[in-house]
PDB file of C-alpha atoms in Angstrom:
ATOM      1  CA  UNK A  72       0.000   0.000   0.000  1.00 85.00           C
ATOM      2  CA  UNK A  73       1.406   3.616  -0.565  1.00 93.00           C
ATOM      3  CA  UNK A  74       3.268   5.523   1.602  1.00 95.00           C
ATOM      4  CA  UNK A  75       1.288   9.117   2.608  1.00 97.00           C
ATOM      5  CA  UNK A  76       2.242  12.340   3.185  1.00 96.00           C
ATOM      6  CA  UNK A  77       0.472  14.739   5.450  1.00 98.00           C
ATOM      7  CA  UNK A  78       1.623  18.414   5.164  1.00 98.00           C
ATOM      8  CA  UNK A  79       0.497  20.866   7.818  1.00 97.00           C
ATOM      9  CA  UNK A  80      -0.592  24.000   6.219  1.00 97.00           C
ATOM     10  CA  UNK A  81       1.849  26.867   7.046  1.00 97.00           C
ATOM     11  CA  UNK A  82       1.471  29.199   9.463  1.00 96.00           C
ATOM     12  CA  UNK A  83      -1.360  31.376   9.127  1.00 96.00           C
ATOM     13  CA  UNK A  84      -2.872  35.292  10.168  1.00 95.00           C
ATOM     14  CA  UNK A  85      -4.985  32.817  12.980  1.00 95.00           C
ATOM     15  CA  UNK A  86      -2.172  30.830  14.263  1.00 94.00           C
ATOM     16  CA  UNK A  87      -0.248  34.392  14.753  1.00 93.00           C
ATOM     17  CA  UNK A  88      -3.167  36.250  16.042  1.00 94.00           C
ATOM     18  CA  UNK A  89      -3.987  33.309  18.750  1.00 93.00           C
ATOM     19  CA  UNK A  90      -7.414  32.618  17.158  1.00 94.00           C
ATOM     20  CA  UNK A  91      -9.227  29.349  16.546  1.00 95.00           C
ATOM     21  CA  UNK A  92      -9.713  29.743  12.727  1.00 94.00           C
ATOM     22  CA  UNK A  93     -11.844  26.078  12.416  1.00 94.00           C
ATOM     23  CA  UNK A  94     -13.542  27.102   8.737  1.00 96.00           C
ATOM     24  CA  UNK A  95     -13.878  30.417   8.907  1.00 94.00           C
ATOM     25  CA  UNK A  96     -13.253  31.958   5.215  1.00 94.00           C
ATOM     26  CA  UNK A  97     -10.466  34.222   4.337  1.00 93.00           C
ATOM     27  CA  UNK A  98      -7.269  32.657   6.815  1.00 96.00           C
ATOM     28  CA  UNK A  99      -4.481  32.918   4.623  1.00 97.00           C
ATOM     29  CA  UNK A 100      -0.799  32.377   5.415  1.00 97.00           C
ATOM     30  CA  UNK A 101       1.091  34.810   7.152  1.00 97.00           C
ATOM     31  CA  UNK A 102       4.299  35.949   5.989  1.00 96.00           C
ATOM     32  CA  UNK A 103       6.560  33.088   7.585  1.00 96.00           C
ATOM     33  CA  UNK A 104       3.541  31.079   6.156  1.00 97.00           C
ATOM     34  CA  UNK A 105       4.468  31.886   2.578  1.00 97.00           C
ATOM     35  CA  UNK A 106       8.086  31.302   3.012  1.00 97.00           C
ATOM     36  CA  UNK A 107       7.532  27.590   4.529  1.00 96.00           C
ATOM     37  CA  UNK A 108       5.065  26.572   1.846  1.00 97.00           C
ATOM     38  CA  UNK A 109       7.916  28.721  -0.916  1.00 97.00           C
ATOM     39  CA  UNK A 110      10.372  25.985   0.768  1.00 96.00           C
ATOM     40  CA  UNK A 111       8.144  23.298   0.262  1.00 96.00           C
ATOM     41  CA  UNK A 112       9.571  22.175  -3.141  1.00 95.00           C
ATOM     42  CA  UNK A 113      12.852  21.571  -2.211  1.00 93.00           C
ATOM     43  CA  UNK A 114      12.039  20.064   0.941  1.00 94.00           C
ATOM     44  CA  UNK A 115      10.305  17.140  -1.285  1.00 94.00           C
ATOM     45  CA  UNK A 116      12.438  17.283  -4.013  1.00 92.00           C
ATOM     46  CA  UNK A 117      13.361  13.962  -4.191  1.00 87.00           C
ATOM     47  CA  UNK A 118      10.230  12.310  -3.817  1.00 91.00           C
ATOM     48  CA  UNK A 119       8.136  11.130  -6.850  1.00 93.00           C
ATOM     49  CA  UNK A 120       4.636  12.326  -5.746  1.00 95.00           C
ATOM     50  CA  UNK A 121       1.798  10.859  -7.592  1.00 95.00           C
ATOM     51  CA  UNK A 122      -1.159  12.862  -6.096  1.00 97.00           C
ATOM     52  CA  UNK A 123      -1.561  15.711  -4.081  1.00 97.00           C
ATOM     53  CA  UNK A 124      -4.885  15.892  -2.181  1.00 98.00           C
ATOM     54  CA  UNK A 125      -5.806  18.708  -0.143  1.00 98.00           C
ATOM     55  CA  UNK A 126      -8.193  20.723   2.369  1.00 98.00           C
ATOM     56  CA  UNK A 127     -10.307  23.180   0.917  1.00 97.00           C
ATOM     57  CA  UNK A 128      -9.706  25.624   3.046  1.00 97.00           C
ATOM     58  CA  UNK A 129      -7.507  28.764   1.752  1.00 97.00           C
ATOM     59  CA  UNK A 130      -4.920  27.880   3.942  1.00 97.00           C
ATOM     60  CA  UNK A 131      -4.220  25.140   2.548  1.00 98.00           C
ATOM     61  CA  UNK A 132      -4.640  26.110  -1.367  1.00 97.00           C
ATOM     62  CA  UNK A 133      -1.417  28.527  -0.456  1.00 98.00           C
ATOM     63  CA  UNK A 134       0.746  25.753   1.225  1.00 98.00           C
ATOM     64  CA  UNK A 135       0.642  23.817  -2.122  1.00 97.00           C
ATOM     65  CA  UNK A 136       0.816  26.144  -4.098  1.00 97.00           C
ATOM     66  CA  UNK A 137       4.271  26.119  -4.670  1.00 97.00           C
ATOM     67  CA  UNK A 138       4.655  22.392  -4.974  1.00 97.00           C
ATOM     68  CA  UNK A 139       2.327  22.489  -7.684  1.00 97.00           C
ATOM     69  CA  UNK A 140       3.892  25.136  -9.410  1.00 96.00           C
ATOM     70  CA  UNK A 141       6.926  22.906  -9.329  1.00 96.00           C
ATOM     71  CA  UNK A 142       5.597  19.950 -10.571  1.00 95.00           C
ATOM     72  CA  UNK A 143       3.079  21.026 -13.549  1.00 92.00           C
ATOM     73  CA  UNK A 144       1.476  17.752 -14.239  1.00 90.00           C
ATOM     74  CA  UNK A 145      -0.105  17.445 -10.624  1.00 93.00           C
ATOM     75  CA  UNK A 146      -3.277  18.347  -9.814  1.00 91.00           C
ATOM     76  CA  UNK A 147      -4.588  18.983  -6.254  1.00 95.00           C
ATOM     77  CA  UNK A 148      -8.140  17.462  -5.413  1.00 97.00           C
ATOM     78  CA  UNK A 149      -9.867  18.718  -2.636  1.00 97.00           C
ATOM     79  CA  UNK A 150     -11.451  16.767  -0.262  1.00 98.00           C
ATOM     80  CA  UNK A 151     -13.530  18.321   2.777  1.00 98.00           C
ATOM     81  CA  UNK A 152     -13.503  15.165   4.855  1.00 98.00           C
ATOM     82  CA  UNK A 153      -9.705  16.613   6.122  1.00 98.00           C
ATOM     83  CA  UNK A 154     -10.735  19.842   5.868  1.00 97.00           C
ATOM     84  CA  UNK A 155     -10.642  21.177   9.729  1.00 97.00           C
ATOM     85  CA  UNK A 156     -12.325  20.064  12.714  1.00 97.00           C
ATOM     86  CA  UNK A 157     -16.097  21.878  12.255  1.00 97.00           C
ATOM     87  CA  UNK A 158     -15.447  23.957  15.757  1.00 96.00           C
ATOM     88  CA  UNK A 159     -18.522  25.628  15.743  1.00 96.00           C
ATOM     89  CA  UNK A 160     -19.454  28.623  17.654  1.00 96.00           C
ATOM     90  CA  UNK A 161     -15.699  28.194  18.852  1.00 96.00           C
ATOM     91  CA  UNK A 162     -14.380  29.120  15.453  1.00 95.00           C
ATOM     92  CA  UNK A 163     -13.247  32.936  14.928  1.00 93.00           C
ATOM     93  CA  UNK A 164     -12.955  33.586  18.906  1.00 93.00           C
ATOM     94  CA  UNK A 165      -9.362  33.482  21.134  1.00 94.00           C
ATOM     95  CA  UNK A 166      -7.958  30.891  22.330  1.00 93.00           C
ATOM     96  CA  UNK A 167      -7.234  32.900  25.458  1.00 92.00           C
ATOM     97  CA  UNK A 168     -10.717  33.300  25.618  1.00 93.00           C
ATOM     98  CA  UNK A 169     -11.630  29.873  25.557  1.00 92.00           C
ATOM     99  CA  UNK A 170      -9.073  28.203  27.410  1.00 89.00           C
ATOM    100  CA  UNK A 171     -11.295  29.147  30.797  1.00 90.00           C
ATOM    101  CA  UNK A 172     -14.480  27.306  28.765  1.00 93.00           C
ATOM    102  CA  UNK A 173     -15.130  23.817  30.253  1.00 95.00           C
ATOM    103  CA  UNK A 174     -15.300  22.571  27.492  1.00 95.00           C
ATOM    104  CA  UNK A 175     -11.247  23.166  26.714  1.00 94.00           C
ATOM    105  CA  UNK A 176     -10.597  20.736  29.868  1.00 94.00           C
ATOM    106  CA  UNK A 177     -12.596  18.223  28.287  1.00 95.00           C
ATOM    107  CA  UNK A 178     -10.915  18.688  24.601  1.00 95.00           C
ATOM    108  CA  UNK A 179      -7.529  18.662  26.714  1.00 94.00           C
ATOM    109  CA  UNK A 180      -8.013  15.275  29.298  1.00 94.00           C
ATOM    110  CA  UNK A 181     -11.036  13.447  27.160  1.00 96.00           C
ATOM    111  CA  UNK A 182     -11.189  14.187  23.404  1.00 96.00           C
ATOM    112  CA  UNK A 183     -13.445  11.176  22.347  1.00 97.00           C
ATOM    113  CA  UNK A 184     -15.952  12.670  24.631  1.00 97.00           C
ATOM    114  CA  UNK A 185     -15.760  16.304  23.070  1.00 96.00           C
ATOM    115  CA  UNK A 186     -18.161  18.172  20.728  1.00 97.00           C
ATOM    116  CA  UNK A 187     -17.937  21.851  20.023  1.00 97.00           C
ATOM    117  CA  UNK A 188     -21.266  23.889  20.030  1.00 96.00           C
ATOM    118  CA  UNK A 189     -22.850  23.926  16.568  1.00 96.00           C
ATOM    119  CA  UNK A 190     -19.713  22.087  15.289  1.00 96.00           C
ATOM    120  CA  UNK A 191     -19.257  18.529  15.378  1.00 97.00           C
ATOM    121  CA  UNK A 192     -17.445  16.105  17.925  1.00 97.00           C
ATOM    122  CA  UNK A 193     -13.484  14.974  17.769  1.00 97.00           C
ATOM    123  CA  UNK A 194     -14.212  11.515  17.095  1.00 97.00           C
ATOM    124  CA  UNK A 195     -16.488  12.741  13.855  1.00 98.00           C
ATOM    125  CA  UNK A 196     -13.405  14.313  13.187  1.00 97.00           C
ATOM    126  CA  UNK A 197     -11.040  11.872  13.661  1.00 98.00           C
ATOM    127  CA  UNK A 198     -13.479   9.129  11.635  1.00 98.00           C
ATOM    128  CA  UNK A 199     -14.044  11.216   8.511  1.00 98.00           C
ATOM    129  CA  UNK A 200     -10.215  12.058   7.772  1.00 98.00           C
ATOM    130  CA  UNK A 201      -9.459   8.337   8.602  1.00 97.00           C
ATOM    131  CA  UNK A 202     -11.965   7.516   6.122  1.00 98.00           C
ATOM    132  CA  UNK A 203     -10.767   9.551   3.555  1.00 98.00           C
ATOM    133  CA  UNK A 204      -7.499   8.110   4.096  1.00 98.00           C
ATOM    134  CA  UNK A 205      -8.249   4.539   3.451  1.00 97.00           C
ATOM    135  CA  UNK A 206     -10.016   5.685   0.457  1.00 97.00           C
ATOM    136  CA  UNK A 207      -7.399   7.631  -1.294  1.00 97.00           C
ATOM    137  CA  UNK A 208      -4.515   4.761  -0.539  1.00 97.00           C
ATOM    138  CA  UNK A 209      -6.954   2.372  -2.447  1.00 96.00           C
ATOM    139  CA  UNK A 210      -7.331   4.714  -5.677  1.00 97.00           C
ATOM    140  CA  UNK A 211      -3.644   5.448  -5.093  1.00 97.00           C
ATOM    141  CA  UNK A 212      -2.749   1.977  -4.990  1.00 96.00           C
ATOM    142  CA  UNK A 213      -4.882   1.201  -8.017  1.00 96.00           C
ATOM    143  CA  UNK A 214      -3.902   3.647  -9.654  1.00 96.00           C
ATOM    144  CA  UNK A 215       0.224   4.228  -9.008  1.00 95.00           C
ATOM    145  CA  UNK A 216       1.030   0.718  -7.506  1.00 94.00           C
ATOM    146  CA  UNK A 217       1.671  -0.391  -4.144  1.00 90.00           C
ATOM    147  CA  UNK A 218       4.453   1.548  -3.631  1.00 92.00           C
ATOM    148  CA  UNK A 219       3.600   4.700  -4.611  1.00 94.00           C
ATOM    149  CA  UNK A 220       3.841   8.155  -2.481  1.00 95.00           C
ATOM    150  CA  UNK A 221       1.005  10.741  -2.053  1.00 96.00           C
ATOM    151  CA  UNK A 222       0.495  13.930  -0.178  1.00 97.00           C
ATOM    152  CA  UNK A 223      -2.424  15.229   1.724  1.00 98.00           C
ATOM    153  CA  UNK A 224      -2.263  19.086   3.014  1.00 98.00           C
ATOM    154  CA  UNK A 225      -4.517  19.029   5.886  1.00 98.00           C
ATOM    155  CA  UNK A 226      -4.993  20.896   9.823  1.00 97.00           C
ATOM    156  CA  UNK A 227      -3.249  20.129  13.124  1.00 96.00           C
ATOM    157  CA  UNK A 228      -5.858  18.327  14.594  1.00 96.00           C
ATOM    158  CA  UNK A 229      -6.631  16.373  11.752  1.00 97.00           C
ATOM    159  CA  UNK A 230      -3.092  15.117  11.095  1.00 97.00           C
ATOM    160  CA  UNK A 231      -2.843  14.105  14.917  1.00 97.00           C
ATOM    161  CA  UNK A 232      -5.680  12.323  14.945  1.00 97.00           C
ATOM    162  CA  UNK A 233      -4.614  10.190  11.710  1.00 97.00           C
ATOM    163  CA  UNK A 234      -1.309  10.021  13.519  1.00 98.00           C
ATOM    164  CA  UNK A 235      -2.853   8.588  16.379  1.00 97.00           C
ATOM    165  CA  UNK A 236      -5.034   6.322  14.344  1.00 97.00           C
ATOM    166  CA  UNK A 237      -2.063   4.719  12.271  1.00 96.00           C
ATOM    167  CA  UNK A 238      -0.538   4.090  15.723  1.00 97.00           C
ATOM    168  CA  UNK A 239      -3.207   2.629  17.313  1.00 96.00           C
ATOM    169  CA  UNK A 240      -3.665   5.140  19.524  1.00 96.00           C
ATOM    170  CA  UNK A 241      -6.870   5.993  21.555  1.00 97.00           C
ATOM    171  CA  UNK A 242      -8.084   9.535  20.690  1.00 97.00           C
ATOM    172  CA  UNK A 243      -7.887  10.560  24.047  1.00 96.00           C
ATOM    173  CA  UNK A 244      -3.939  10.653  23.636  1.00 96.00           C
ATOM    174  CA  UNK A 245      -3.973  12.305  20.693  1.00 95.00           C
ATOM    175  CA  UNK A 246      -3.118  15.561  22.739  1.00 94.00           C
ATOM    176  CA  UNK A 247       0.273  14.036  23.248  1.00 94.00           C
ATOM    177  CA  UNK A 248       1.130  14.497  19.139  1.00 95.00           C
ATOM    178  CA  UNK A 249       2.875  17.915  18.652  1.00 93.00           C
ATOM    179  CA  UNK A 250       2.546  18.577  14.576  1.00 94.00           C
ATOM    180  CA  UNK A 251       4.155  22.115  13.509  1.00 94.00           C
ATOM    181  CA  UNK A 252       3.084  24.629  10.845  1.00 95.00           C
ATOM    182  CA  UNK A 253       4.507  23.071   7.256  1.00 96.00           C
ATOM    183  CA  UNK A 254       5.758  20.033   9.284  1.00 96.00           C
ATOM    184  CA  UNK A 255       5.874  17.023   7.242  1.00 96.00           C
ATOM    185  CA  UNK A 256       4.357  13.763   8.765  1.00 96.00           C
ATOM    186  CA  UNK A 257       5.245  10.188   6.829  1.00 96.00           C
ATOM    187  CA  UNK A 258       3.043   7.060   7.365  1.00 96.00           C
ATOM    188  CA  UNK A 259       3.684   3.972   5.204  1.00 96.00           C
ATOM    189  CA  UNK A 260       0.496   1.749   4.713  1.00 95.00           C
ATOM    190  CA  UNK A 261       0.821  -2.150   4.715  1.00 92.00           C
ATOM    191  CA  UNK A 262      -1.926  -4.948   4.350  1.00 89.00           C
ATOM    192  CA  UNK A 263      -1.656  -5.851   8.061  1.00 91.00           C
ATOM    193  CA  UNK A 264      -0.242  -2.036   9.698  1.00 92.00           C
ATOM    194  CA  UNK A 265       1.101   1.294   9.079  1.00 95.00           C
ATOM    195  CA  UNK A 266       4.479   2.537  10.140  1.00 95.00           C
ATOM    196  CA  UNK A 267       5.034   6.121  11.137  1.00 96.00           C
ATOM    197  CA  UNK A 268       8.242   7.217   9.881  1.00 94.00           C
ATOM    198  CA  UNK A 269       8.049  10.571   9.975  1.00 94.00           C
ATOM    199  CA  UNK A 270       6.494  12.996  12.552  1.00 96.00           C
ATOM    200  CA  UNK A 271       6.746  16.658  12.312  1.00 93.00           C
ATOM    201  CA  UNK A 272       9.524  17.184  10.569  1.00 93.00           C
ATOM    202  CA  UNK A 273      10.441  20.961   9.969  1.00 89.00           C
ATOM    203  CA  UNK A 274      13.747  20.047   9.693  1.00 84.00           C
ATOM    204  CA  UNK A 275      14.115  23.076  12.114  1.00 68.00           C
ATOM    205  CA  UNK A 276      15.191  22.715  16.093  1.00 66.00           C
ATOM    206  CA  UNK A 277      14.070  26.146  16.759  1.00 69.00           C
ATOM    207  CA  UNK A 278      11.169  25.024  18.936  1.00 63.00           C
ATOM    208  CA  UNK A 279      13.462  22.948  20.964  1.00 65.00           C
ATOM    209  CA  UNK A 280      15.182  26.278  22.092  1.00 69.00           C
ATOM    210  CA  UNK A 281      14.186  26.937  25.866  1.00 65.00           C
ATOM    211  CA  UNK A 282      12.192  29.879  25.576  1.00 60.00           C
ATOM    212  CA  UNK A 283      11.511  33.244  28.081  1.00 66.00           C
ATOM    213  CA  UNK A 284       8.243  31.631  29.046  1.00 64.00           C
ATOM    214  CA  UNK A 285       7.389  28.093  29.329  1.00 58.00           C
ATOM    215  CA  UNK A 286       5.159  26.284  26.895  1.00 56.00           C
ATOM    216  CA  UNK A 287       1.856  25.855  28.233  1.00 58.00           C
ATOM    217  CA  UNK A 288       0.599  22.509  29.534  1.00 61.00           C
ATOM    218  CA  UNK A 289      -1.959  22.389  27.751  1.00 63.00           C
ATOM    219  CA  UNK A 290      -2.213  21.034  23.954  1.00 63.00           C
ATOM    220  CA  UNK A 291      -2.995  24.089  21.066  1.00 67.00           C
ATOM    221  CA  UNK A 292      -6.580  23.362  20.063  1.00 66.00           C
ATOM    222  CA  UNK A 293      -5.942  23.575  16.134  1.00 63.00           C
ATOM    223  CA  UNK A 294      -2.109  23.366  15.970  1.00 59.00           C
ATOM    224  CA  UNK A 295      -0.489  25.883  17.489  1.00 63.00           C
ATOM    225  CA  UNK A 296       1.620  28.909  15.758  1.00 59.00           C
ATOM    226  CA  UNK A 297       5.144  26.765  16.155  1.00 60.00           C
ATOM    227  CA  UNK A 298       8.207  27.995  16.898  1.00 53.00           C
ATOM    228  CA  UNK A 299       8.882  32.001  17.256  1.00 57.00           C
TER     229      UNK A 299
END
């Protein structure tokens, strides 16, 4: 079965201005976000991508961009089922704001049990992108052969959770998964497992550097801005 590629979009005007962006239109890279998807290219250079599959969001579009500049005879197909998590009447608002909702403890210790007013619930989440995993490494497969590679630009959240999922992970851990912007995230499918052999890879330590204040305990509800 093929071996997948899950891009995190880079970083974007939300991720900078501490807001939970879910699918709320317009959220376009920032400046550092156009330079990490401009890198993109050469990061992959030496990998023969066959398809490119994306989110729909505009985020997203602007991380592959570049890579599809580079490479002329792909196409990128959206697919909405790893678009971001549906947050509901959480999207657009701080995430200063709504770390003191109850809700965020629950999203933090219990994820399976979470579902975000007027959005929908993690494990929706977590059970579409899965889906829409196991359906593109079957056309890919059919299509390319068994060893083929694809890509999939997708959300923080959603690449955790299929990160969690190939690992055979309950979702409640999936807090534990730390995916940065324009991180690249390998998986290789097999008949009986996957193998994760790639997670996060900026192929940048700067977010190991000990910084003036601490990290927060808590997980970044949507991925996080990365390192400074």
């Amino acid at each position: 079965m093929p071996t997948l590629i899950l891009v995190r979009h880079g970083r974007s005007t939300a991720n900078t201005e501490g807001v939970l962006a879910g699918w709320t239109p317009g959220v376009a890279l920032d400046e550092r976000g156009r330079a990490q998807a401009a890198a993109l290219p050469g990061r992959l250079a030496g990998l023969p991508v066959s398809e490119i599959v994306t989110s729909p969001l505009q985020r997203c579009q602007e991380t592959i961009r570049p890579l599809l500049e580079a490479r002329p005879g792909l196409s990128a197909h959206a697919d909405e089922r790893i678009g971001e998590c549906h947050y509901g009447d959480w999207s657009g608002r701080k995430l200063s704001e709504l770390s003191g909702e109850p809700l965020m403890e629950v999203v933090q210790a219990h994820p399976s049990a979470a579902e975000f007013p007027g959005g929908e619930s993690m494990r929706s989440m977590q059970a579409r992108a899965a889906e829409a995993v196991r359906d593109w490494n079957a056309r890919v497969e059919r299509d390319h052969g068994s060893d083929a590679v694809y890509l999939m630009c997708s959300h923080g959240d959603i690449i955790k959770s299929l990160v969690a999922d190939a690992l055979g992970l309950h979702l409640d851990l999936f807090q534990r998964i730390s995916v940065e912007p324009c991180s690249i995230t390998a998986i290789r499918y097999t008949r009986l497992r996957p193998f994760l052999i790639r997670l996060g890879d900026t192929g940048d330590f700067a977010s190991l550097v000990p910084r003036e204040e601490p990290p927060a305990d808590d997980a970044p509800v949507g991925g996080g801005a990365g390192a400074p």
